[in-house]
Amino acid sequence: MKKMTNSKRMELILARLRSYWETEDPRRVGGLTESQLSLLLSLSEHPGCRVQDTAKRLDLTAPTISIGVRRLEKMGLVQRDADPDDQRAVCLYLSPQGRKIASKARSLRAAKLETMLSALAVDEQAALLEMLERAIPNPD
């Protein structure tokens, strides 16, 4: 029997991780797409931000963010308000429903991660996380 290479083994592990992560996917909360949830979570972490700031943070264009915001706004999840410092600019906020969905998505993600890590002893968790931090290149 042929021994599996570490790279192939890692590929299989990542596929299992993706499959696990996508069951009870937090994106399904509120019927959002992955990009909509990403935008919603970004806005929840940076209330009152502008479209341009959000675009820079998510490495997208301002028109792409504007389209996403418009869709989330139509769903009743995002609200626009005039910037108190510059009446020409608009600040973005989550509606109460948007905050509820963001909170639920964060809770689902945290529970999944806790379930994964709970299979390991505390020292094993620390070792795993340290190794992943070293193995995964920084995007900088």
PDB file of C-alpha atoms in Angstrom:
ATOM      1  CA  MET A   1       0.000   0.000   0.000  1.00  0.00           C
ATOM      2  CA  LYS A   2       1.367   3.401  -1.044  1.00  0.00           C
ATOM      3  CA  LYS A   3       2.069   5.852   1.778  1.00  0.00           C
ATOM      4  CA  MET A   4       0.223   9.158   1.518  1.00  0.00           C
ATOM      5  CA  THR A   5       2.312  12.322   1.244  1.00  0.00           C
ATOM      6  CA  ASN A   6       1.894  15.018   3.861  1.00  0.00           C
ATOM      7  CA  SER A   7       0.600  17.446   1.253  1.00  0.00           C
ATOM      8  CA  LYS A   8      -2.095  14.971   0.153  1.00  0.00           C
ATOM      9  CA  ARG A   9      -2.979  14.273   3.786  1.00  0.00           C
ATOM     10  CA  MET A  10      -3.269  18.030   4.421  1.00  0.00           C
ATOM     11  CA  GLU A  11      -5.498  18.374   1.347  1.00  0.00           C
ATOM     12  CA  LEU A  12      -7.834  15.677   2.715  1.00  0.00           C
ATOM     13  CA  ILE A  13      -7.866  17.268   6.176  1.00  0.00           C
ATOM     14  CA  LEU A  14      -8.738  20.661   4.683  1.00  0.00           C
ATOM     15  CA  ALA A  15     -11.555  19.074   2.654  1.00  0.00           C
ATOM     16  CA  ARG A  16     -12.926  17.499   5.866  1.00  0.00           C
ATOM     17  CA  LEU A  17     -12.626  20.851   7.619  1.00  0.00           C
ATOM     18  CA  ARG A  18     -14.485  22.622   4.795  1.00  0.00           C
ATOM     19  CA  SER A  19     -17.217  19.986   4.881  1.00  0.00           C
ATOM     20  CA  TYR A  20     -17.523  20.252   8.661  1.00  0.00           C
ATOM     21  CA  TRP A  21     -17.549  24.051   8.540  1.00  0.00           C
ATOM     22  CA  GLU A  22     -20.289  24.106   5.900  1.00  0.00           C
ATOM     23  CA  THR A  23     -22.717  21.896   7.849  1.00  0.00           C
ATOM     24  CA  GLU A  24     -25.004  24.178   9.818  1.00  0.00           C
ATOM     25  CA  ASP A  25     -23.307  26.971   7.939  1.00  0.00           C
ATOM     26  CA  PRO A  26     -23.690  30.325   9.734  1.00  0.00           C
ATOM     27  CA  ARG A  27     -24.268  31.920   6.327  1.00  0.00           C
ATOM     28  CA  ARG A  28     -27.646  30.223   6.238  1.00  0.00           C
ATOM     29  CA  VAL A  29     -28.677  32.422   9.139  1.00  0.00           C
ATOM     30  CA  GLY A  30     -31.040  34.906   7.559  1.00  0.00           C
ATOM     31  CA  GLY A  31     -30.592  33.312   4.128  1.00  0.00           C
ATOM     32  CA  LEU A  32     -27.426  35.269   3.382  1.00  0.00           C
ATOM     33  CA  THR A  33     -24.721  34.446   0.883  1.00  0.00           C
ATOM     34  CA  GLU A  34     -21.119  34.158   2.046  1.00  0.00           C
ATOM     35  CA  SER A  35     -20.295  37.652   0.764  1.00  0.00           C
ATOM     36  CA  GLN A  36     -23.415  39.151   2.361  1.00  0.00           C
ATOM     37  CA  LEU A  37     -22.557  37.597   5.722  1.00  0.00           C
ATOM     38  CA  SER A  38     -18.962  38.802   5.413  1.00  0.00           C
ATOM     39  CA  LEU A  39     -20.190  42.345   4.768  1.00  0.00           C
ATOM     40  CA  LEU A  40     -22.744  42.127   7.587  1.00  0.00           C
ATOM     41  CA  LEU A  41     -20.099  40.935  10.068  1.00  0.00           C
ATOM     42  CA  SER A  42     -17.693  43.659   8.954  1.00  0.00           C
ATOM     43  CA  LEU A  43     -20.349  46.312   9.496  1.00  0.00           C
ATOM     44  CA  SER A  44     -21.192  44.853  12.902  1.00  0.00           C
ATOM     45  CA  GLU A  45     -17.534  45.148  13.938  1.00  0.00           C
ATOM     46  CA  HIS A  46     -17.225  48.702  12.569  1.00  0.00           C
ATOM     47  CA  PRO A  47     -20.559  50.492  13.095  1.00  0.00           C
ATOM     48  CA  GLY A  48     -20.788  53.908  11.508  1.00  0.00           C
ATOM     49  CA  CYS A  49     -18.139  53.204   8.878  1.00  0.00           C
ATOM     50  CA  ARG A  50     -18.322  54.532   5.348  1.00  0.00           C
ATOM     51  CA  VAL A  51     -18.579  52.515   2.148  1.00  0.00           C
ATOM     52  CA  GLN A  52     -15.014  53.460   1.174  1.00  0.00           C
ATOM     53  CA  ASP A  53     -13.603  52.269   4.538  1.00  0.00           C
ATOM     54  CA  THR A  54     -15.488  48.989   4.292  1.00  0.00           C
ATOM     55  CA  ALA A  55     -14.276  48.444   0.732  1.00  0.00           C
ATOM     56  CA  LYS A  56     -10.683  48.959   1.813  1.00  0.00           C
ATOM     57  CA  ARG A  57     -11.058  46.651   4.827  1.00  0.00           C
ATOM     58  CA  LEU A  58     -12.607  43.858   2.722  1.00  0.00           C
ATOM     59  CA  ASP A  59     -10.292  44.483  -0.247  1.00  0.00           C
ATOM     60  CA  LEU A  60     -13.213  45.179  -2.577  1.00  0.00           C
ATOM     61  CA  THR A  61     -14.301  48.151  -4.660  1.00  0.00           C
ATOM     62  CA  ALA A  62     -16.659  50.802  -3.324  1.00  0.00           C
ATOM     63  CA  PRO A  63     -19.267  49.983  -6.026  1.00  0.00           C
ATOM     64  CA  THR A  64     -19.199  46.305  -4.950  1.00  0.00           C
ATOM     65  CA  ILE A  65     -19.778  47.311  -1.323  1.00  0.00           C
ATOM     66  CA  SER A  66     -22.543  49.723  -2.360  1.00  0.00           C
ATOM     67  CA  ILE A  67     -24.356  46.913  -4.179  1.00  0.00           C
ATOM     68  CA  GLY A  68     -23.988  44.629  -1.158  1.00  0.00           C
ATOM     69  CA  VAL A  69     -25.174  47.333   1.214  1.00  0.00           C
ATOM     70  CA  ARG A  70     -28.174  48.055  -1.022  1.00  0.00           C
ATOM     71  CA  ARG A  71     -29.157  44.361  -0.945  1.00  0.00           C
ATOM     72  CA  LEU A  72     -28.736  44.131   2.820  1.00  0.00           C
ATOM     73  CA  GLU A  73     -30.688  47.362   3.170  1.00  0.00           C
ATOM     74  CA  LYS A  74     -33.569  45.903   1.127  1.00  0.00           C
ATOM     75  CA  MET A  75     -33.516  42.895   3.480  1.00  0.00           C
ATOM     76  CA  GLY A  76     -33.876  45.285   6.409  1.00  0.00           C
ATOM     77  CA  LEU A  77     -30.446  44.418   7.831  1.00  0.00           C
ATOM     78  CA  VAL A  78     -28.500  47.638   7.178  1.00  0.00           C
ATOM     79  CA  GLN A  79     -29.332  51.308   7.624  1.00  0.00           C
ATOM     80  CA  ARG A  80     -27.627  54.386   6.201  1.00  0.00           C
ATOM     81  CA  ASP A  81     -27.320  57.620   8.158  1.00  0.00           C
ATOM     82  CA  ALA A  82     -25.647  60.924   7.345  1.00  0.00           C
ATOM     83  CA  ASP A  83     -22.142  61.258   8.745  1.00  0.00           C
ATOM     84  CA  PRO A  84     -22.336  63.778  11.608  1.00  0.00           C
ATOM     85  CA  ASP A  85     -18.946  65.204  10.577  1.00  0.00           C
ATOM     86  CA  ASP A  86     -19.691  65.450   6.852  1.00  0.00           C
ATOM     87  CA  GLN A  87     -23.326  65.663   5.761  1.00  0.00           C
ATOM     88  CA  ARG A  88     -22.345  64.622   2.222  1.00  0.00           C
ATOM     89  CA  ALA A  89     -21.053  61.256   3.448  1.00  0.00           C
ATOM     90  CA  VAL A  90     -23.062  58.254   4.616  1.00  0.00           C
ATOM     91  CA  CYS A  91     -22.346  55.991   7.585  1.00  0.00           C
ATOM     92  CA  LEU A  92     -23.484  52.369   7.687  1.00  0.00           C
ATOM     93  CA  TYR A  93     -25.122  50.653  10.651  1.00  0.00           C
ATOM     94  CA  LEU A  94     -26.832  47.337  11.230  1.00  0.00           C
ATOM     95  CA  SER A  95     -30.517  47.345  11.987  1.00  0.00           C
ATOM     96  CA  PRO A  96     -31.691  45.441  15.076  1.00  0.00           C
ATOM     97  CA  GLN A  97     -32.411  42.446  12.799  1.00  0.00           C
ATOM     98  CA  GLY A  98     -28.951  42.754  11.236  1.00  0.00           C
ATOM     99  CA  ARG A  99     -27.338  42.780  14.698  1.00  0.00           C
ATOM    100  CA  LYS A 100     -29.351  39.702  15.647  1.00  0.00           C
ATOM    101  CA  ILE A 101     -28.198  37.769  12.565  1.00  0.00           C
ATOM    102  CA  ALA A 102     -24.560  38.840  13.052  1.00  0.00           C
ATOM    103  CA  SER A 103     -24.692  37.722  16.676  1.00  0.00           C
ATOM    104  CA  LYS A 104     -26.213  34.371  15.785  1.00  0.00           C
ATOM    105  CA  ALA A 105     -23.630  33.766  13.043  1.00  0.00           C
ATOM    106  CA  ARG A 106     -20.790  34.553  15.462  1.00  0.00           C
ATOM    107  CA  SER A 107     -22.289  32.198  18.038  1.00  0.00           C
ATOM    108  CA  LEU A 108     -22.583  29.378  15.504  1.00  0.00           C
ATOM    109  CA  ARG A 109     -18.984  29.857  14.392  1.00  0.00           C
ATOM    110  CA  ALA A 110     -17.695  29.943  17.972  1.00  0.00           C
ATOM    111  CA  ALA A 111     -19.643  26.795  18.892  1.00  0.00           C
ATOM    112  CA  LYS A 112     -18.239  24.918  15.887  1.00  0.00           C
ATOM    113  CA  LEU A 113     -14.695  25.918  16.767  1.00  0.00           C
ATOM    114  CA  GLU A 114     -15.206  24.968  20.414  1.00  0.00           C
ATOM    115  CA  THR A 115     -16.543  21.563  19.338  1.00  0.00           C
ATOM    116  CA  MET A 116     -13.496  20.997  17.153  1.00  0.00           C
ATOM    117  CA  LEU A 117     -11.028  22.040  19.820  1.00  0.00           C
ATOM    118  CA  SER A 118     -12.778  20.128  22.608  1.00  0.00           C
ATOM    119  CA  ALA A 119     -11.556  16.857  21.068  1.00  0.00           C
ATOM    120  CA  LEU A 120      -8.043  17.895  22.138  1.00  0.00           C
ATOM    121  CA  ALA A 121      -6.464  18.431  25.539  1.00  0.00           C
ATOM    122  CA  VAL A 122      -5.704  22.064  26.408  1.00  0.00           C
ATOM    123  CA  ASP A 123      -1.967  21.658  25.706  1.00  0.00           C
ATOM    124  CA  GLU A 124      -2.771  19.965  22.374  1.00  0.00           C
ATOM    125  CA  GLN A 125      -5.063  22.865  21.456  1.00  0.00           C
ATOM    126  CA  ALA A 126      -2.271  25.346  22.161  1.00  0.00           C
ATOM    127  CA  ALA A 127       0.217  23.267  20.139  1.00  0.00           C
ATOM    128  CA  LEU A 128      -2.178  22.927  17.196  1.00  0.00           C
ATOM    129  CA  LEU A 129      -2.911  26.645  17.109  1.00  0.00           C
ATOM    130  CA  GLU A 130       0.774  27.506  17.368  1.00  0.00           C
ATOM    131  CA  MET A 131       1.619  25.166  14.484  1.00  0.00           C
ATOM    132  CA  LEU A 132      -1.181  26.567  12.321  1.00  0.00           C
ATOM    133  CA  GLU A 133      -0.012  30.116  13.018  1.00  0.00           C
ATOM    134  CA  ARG A 134       3.456  29.149  11.824  1.00  0.00           C
ATOM    135  CA  ALA A 135       2.285  27.085   8.837  1.00  0.00           C
ATOM    136  CA  ILE A 136      -0.233  29.524   7.361  1.00  0.00           C
ATOM    137  CA  PRO A 137       1.471  32.498   5.681  1.00  0.00           C
ATOM    138  CA  ASN A 138       0.343  35.989   6.658  1.00  0.00           C
ATOM    139  CA  PRO A 139      -1.404  37.836   3.811  1.00  0.00           C
ATOM    140  CA  ASP A 140       0.754  40.918   4.469  1.00  0.00           C
TER     141      ASP A 140
END
